[in-house]
mmCIF file with all atom_site columns, C-alpha atoms in Angstrom:
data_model
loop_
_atom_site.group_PDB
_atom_site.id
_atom_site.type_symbol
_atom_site.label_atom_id
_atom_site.label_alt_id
_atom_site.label_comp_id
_atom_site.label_asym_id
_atom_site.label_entity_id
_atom_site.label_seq_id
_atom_site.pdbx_PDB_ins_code
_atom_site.Cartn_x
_atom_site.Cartn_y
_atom_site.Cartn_z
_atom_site.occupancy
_atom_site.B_iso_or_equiv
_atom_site.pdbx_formal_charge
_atom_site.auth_seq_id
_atom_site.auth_comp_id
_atom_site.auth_asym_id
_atom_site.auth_atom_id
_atom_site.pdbx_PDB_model_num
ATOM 1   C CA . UNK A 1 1   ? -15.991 -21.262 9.301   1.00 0.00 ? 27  UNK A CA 1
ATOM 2   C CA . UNK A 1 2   ? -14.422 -22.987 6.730   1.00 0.00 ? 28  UNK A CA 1
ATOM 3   C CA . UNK A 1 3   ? -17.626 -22.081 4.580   1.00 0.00 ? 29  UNK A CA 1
ATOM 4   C CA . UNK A 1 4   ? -17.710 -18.831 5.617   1.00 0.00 ? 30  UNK A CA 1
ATOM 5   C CA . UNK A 1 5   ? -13.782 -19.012 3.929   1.00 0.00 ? 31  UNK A CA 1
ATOM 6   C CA . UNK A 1 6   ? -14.348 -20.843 0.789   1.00 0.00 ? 32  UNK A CA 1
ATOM 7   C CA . UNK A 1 7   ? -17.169 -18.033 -0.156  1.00 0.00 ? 33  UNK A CA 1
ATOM 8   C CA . UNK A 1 8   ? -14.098 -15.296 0.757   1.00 0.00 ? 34  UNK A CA 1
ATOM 9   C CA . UNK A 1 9   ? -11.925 -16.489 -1.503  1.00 0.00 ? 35  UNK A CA 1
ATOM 10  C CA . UNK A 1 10  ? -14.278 -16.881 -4.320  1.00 0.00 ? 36  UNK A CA 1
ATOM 11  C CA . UNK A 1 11  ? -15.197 -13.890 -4.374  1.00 0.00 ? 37  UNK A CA 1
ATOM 12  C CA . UNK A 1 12  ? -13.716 -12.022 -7.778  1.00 0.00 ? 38  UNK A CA 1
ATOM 13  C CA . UNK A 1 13  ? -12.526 -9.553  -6.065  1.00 0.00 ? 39  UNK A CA 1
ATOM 14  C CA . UNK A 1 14  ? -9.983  -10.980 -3.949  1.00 0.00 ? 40  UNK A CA 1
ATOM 15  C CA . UNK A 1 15  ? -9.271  -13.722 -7.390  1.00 0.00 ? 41  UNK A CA 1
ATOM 16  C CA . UNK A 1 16  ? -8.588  -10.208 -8.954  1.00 0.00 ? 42  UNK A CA 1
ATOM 17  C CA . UNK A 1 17  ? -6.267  -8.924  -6.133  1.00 0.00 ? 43  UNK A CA 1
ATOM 18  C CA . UNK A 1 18  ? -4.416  -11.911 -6.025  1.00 0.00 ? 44  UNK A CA 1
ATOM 19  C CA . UNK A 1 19  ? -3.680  -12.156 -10.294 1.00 0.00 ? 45  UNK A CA 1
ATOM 20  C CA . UNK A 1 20  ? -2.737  -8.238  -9.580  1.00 0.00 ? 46  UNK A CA 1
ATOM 21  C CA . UNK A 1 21  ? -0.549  -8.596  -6.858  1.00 0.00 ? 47  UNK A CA 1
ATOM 22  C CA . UNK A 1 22  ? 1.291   -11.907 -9.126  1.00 0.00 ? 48  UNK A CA 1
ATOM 23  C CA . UNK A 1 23  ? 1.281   -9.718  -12.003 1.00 0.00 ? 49  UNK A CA 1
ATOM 24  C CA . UNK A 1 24  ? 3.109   -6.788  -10.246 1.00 0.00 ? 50  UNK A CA 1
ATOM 25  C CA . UNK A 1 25  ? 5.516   -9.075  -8.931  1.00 0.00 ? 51  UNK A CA 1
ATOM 26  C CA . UNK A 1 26  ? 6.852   -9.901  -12.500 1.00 0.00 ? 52  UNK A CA 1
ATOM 27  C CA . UNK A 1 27  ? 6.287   -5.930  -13.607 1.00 0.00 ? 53  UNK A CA 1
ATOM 28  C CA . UNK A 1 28  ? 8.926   -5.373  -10.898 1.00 0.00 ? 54  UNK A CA 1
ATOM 29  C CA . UNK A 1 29  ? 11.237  -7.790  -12.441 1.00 0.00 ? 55  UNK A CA 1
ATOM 30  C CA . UNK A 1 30  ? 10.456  -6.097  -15.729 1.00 0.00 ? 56  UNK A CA 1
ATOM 31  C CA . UNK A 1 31  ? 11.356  -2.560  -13.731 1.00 0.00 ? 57  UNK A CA 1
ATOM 32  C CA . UNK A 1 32  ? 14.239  -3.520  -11.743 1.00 0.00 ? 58  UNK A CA 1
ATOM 33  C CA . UNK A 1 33  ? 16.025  -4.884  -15.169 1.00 0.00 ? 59  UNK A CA 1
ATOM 34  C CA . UNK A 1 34  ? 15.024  -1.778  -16.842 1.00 0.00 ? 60  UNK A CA 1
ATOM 35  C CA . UNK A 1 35  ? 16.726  0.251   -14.657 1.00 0.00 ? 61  UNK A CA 1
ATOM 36  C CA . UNK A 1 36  ? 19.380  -1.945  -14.214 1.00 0.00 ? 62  UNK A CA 1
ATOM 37  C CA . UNK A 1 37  ? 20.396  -3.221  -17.513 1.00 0.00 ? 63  UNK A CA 1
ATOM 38  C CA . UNK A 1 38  ? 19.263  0.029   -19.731 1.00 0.00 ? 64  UNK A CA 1
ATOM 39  C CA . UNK A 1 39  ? 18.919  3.118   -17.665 1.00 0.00 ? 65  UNK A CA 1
ATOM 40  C CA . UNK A 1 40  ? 21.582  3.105   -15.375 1.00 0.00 ? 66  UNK A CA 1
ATOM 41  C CA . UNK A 1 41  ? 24.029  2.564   -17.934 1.00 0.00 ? 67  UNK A CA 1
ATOM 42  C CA . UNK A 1 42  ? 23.201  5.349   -19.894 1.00 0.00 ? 68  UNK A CA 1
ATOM 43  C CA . UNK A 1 43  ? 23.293  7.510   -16.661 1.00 0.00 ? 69  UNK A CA 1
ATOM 44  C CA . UNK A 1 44  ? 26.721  6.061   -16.030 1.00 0.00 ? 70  UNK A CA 1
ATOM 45  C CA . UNK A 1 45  ? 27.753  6.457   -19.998 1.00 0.00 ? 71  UNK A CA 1
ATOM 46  C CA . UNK A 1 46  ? 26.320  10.424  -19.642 1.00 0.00 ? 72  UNK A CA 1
ATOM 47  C CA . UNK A 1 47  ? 27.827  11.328  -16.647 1.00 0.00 ? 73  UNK A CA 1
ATOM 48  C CA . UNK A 1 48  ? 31.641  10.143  -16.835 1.00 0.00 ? 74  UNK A CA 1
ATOM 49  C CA . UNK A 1 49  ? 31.397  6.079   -17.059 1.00 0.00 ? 75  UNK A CA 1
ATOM 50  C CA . UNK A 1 50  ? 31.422  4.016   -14.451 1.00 0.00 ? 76  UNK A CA 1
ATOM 51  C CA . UNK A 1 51  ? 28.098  5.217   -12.507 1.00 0.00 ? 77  UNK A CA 1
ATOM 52  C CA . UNK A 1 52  ? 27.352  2.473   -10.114 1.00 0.00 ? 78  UNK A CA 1
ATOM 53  C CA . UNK A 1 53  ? 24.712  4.328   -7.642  1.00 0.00 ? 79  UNK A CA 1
ATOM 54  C CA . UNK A 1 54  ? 24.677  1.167   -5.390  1.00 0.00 ? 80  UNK A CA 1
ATOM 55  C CA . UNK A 1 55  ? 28.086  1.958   -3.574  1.00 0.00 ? 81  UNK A CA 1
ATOM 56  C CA . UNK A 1 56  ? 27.189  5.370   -2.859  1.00 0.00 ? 82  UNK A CA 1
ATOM 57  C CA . UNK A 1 57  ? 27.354  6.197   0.572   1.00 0.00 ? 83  UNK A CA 1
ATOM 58  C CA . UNK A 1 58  ? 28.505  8.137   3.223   1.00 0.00 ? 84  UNK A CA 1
ATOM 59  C CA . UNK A 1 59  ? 30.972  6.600   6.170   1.00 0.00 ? 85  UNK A CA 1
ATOM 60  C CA . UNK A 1 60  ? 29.361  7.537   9.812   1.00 0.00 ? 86  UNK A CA 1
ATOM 61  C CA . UNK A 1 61  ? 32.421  5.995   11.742  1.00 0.00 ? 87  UNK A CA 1
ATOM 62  C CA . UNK A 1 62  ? 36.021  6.899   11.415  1.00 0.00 ? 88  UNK A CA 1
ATOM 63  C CA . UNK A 1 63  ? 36.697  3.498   11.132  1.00 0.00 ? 89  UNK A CA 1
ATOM 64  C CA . UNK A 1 64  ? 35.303  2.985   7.656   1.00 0.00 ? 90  UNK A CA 1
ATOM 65  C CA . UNK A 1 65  ? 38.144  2.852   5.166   1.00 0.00 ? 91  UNK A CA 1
ATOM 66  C CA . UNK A 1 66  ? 36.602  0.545   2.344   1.00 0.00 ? 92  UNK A CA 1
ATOM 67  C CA . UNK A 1 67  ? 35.274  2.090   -1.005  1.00 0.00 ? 93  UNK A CA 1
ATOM 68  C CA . UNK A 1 68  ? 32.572  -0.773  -1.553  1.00 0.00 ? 94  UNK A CA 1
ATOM 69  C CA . UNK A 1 69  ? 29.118  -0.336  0.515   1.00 0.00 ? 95  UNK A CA 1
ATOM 70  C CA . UNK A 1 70  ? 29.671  -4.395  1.716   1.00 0.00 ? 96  UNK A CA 1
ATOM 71  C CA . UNK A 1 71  ? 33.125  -3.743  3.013   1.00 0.00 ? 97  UNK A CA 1
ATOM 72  C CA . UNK A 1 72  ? 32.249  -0.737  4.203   1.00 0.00 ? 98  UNK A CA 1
ATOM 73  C CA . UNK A 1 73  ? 29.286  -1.956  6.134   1.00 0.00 ? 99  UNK A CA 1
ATOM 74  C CA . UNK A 1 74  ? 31.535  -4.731  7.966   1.00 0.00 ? 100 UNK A CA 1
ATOM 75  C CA . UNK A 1 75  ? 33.983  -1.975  8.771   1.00 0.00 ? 101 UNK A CA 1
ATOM 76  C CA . UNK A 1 76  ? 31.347  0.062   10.827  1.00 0.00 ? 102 UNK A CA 1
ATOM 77  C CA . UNK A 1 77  ? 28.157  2.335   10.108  1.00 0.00 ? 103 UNK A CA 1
ATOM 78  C CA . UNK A 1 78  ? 27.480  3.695   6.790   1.00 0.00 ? 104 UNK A CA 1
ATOM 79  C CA . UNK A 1 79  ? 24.937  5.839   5.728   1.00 0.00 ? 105 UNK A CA 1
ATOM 80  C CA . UNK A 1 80  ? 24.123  3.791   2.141   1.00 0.00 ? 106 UNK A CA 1
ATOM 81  C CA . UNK A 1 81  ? 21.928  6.517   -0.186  1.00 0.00 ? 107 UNK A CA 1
ATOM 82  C CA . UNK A 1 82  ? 23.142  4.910   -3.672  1.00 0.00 ? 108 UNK A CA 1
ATOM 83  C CA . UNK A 1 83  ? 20.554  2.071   -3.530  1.00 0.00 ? 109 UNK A CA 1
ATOM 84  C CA . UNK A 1 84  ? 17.941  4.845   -2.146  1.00 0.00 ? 110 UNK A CA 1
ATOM 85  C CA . UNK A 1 85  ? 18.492  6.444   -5.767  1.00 0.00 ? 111 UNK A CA 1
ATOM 86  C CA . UNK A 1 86  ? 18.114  3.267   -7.791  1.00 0.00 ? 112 UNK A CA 1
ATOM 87  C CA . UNK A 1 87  ? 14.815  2.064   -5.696  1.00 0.00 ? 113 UNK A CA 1
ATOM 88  C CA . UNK A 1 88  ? 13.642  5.902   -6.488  1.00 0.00 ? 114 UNK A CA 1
ATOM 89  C CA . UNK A 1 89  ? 14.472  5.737   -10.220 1.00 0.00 ? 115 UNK A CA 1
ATOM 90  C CA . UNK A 1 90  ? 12.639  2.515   -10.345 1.00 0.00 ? 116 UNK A CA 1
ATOM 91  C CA . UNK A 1 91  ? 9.795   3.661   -8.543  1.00 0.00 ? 117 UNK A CA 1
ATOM 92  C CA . UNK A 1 92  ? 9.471   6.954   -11.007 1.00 0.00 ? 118 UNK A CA 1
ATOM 93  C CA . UNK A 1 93  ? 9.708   4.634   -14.317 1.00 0.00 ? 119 UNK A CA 1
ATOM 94  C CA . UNK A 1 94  ? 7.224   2.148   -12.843 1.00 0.00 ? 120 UNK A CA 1
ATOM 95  C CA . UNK A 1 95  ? 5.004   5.120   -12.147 1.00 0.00 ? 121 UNK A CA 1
ATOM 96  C CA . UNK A 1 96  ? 5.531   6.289   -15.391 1.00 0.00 ? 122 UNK A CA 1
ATOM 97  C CA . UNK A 1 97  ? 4.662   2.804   -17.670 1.00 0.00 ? 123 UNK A CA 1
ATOM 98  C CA . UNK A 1 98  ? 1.779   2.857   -14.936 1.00 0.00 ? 124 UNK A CA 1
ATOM 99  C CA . UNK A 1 99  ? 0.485   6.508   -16.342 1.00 0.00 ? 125 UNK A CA 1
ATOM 100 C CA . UNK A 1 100 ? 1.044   5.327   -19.722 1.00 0.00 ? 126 UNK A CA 1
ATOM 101 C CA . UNK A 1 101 ? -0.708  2.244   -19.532 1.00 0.00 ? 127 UNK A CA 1
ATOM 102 C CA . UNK A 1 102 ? -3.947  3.928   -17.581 1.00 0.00 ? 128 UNK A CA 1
ATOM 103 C CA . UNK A 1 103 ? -3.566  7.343   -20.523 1.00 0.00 ? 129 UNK A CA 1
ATOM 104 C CA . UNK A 1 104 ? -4.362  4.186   -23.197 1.00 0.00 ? 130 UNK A CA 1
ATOM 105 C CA . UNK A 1 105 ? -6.663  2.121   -21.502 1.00 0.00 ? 131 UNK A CA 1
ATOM 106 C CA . UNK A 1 106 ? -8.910  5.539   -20.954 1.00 0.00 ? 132 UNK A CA 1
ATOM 107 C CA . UNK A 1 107 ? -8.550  6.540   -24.294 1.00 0.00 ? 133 UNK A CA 1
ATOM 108 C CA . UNK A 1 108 ? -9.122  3.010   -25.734 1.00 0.00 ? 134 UNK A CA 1
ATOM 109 C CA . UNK A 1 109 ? -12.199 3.386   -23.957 1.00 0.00 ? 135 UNK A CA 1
ATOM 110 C CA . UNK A 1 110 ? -13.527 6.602   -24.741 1.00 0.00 ? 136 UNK A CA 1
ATOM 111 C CA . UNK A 1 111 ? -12.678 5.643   -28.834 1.00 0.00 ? 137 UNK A CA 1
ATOM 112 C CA . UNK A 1 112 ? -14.952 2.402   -28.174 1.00 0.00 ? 138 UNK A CA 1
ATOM 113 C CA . UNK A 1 113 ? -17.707 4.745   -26.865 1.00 0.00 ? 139 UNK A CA 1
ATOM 114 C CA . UNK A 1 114 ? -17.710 6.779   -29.403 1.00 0.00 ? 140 UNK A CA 1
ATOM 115 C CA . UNK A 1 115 ? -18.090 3.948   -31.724 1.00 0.00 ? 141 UNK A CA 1
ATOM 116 C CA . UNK A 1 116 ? -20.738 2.700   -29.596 1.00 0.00 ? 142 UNK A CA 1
ATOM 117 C CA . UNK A 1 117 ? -22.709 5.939   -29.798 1.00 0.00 ? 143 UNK A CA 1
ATOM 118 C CA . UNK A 1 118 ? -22.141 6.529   -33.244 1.00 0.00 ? 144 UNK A CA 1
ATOM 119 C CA . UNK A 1 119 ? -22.914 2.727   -34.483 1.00 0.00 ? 145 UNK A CA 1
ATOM 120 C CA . UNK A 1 120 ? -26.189 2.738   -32.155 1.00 0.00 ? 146 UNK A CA 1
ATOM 121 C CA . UNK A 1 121 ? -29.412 2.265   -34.407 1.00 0.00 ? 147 UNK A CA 1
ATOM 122 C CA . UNK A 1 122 ? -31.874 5.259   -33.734 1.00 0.00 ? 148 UNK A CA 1
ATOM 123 C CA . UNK A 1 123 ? -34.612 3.796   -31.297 1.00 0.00 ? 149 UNK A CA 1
ATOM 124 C CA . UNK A 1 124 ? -37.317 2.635   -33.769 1.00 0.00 ? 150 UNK A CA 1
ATOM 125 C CA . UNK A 1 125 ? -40.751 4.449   -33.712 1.00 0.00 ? 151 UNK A CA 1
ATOM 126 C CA . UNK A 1 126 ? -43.162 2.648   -31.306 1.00 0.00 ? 152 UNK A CA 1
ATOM 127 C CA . UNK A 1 127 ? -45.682 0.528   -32.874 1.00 0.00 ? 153 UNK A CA 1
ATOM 128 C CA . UNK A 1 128 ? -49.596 1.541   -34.259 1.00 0.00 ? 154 UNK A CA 1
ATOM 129 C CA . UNK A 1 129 ? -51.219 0.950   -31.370 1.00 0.00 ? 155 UNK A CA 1
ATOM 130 C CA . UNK A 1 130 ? -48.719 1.988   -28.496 1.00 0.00 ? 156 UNK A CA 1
ATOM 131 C CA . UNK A 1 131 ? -48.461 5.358   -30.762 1.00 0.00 ? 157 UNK A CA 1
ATOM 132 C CA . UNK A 1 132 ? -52.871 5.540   -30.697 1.00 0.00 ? 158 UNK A CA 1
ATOM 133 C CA . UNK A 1 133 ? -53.116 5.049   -27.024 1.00 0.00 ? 159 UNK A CA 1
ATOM 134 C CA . UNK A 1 134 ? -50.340 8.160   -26.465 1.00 0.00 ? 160 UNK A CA 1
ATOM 135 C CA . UNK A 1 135 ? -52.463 10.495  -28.865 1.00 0.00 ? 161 UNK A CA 1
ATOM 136 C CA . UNK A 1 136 ? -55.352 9.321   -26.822 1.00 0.00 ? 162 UNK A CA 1
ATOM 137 C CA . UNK A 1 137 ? -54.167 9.942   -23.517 1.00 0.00 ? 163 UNK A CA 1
ATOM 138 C CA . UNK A 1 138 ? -52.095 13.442  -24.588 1.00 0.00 ? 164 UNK A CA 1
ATOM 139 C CA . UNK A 1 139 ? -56.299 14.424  -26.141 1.00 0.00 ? 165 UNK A CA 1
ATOM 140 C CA . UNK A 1 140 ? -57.357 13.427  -22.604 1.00 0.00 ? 166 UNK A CA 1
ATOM 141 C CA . UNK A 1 141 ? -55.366 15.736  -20.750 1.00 0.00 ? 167 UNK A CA 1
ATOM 142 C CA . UNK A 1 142 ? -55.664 18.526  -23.028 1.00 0.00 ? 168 UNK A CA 1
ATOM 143 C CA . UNK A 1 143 ? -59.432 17.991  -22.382 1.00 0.00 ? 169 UNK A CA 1
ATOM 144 C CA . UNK A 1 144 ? -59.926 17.897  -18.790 1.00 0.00 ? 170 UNK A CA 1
ATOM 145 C CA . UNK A 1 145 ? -59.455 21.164  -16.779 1.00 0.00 ? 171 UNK A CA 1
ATOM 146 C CA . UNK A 1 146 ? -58.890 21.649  -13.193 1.00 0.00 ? 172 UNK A CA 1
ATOM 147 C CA . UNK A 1 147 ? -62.078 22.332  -11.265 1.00 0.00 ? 173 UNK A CA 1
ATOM 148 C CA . UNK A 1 148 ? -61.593 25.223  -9.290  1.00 0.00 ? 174 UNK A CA 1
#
């Protein structure tokens, strides 16, 4: 078994899941600071100042008083949408960069095919004898009929 689990994990593939899923890790850092740090104050600049999506919600209790969503939640049950919006802004830049990155990698690869096609040497002709033994063997068939 432990075999059987040593040739699992060395396969590339799951190597190759593993950098992916540590790679998107830190993209999400790169994301949620995005968002954070440049988008959301520009959204809060554009719309009045002051835009702070994370204590957006709605009280579902009487009892709620508190204008912050952590008072708020001690106070009773809250329905908290403001952090719904920032995970969902997140998500649409990350799917963005995403599209982005694929739109250059496909076109990096189609401009490196091209240059591949284009820079490709013409096959060279085949040599003497190869070239004989076709003309021979296209004479051949021309010669022999069919018998009928």
């Amino acid at each position: 078994m432990l075999n059987e689990f040593k040739e699992f994990i060395a396969r590339g593939n799951v190597m190759d899941l593993a950098v992916g899923v540590i790679i998107g890790a830190a993209f999400n850092k790169i994301v949620e600071s995005v968002v954070n740090d440049l988008v959301m104050p520009v959204v809060g600049a554009l719309t009045g100042g002051g835009f702070d999506f994370s204590n957006y919600f709605i009280a579902l209790s009487g009892n709620v008083t508190a204008t912050s969503l952590a008072a708020a939640r001690e106070q009773g049950a809250v329905f908290a949408y403001g952090n719904f919006i920032t995970v969902l802004i997140n998500f649409l830049i990350l799917a963005w960069i995403i599209f982005l990155m694929i739109k250059g990698v496909n076109r990096m690869r189609a401009s490196l095919e091209k240059e591949k096609a284009a820079g490709a040497p013409e096959a060279a002709p085949p040599p003497e004898d190869v070239q004989l033994l076709t003309e021979i063997r296209d004479l051949l068939k021309s010669q022999s009929r069919p018998a009928v």
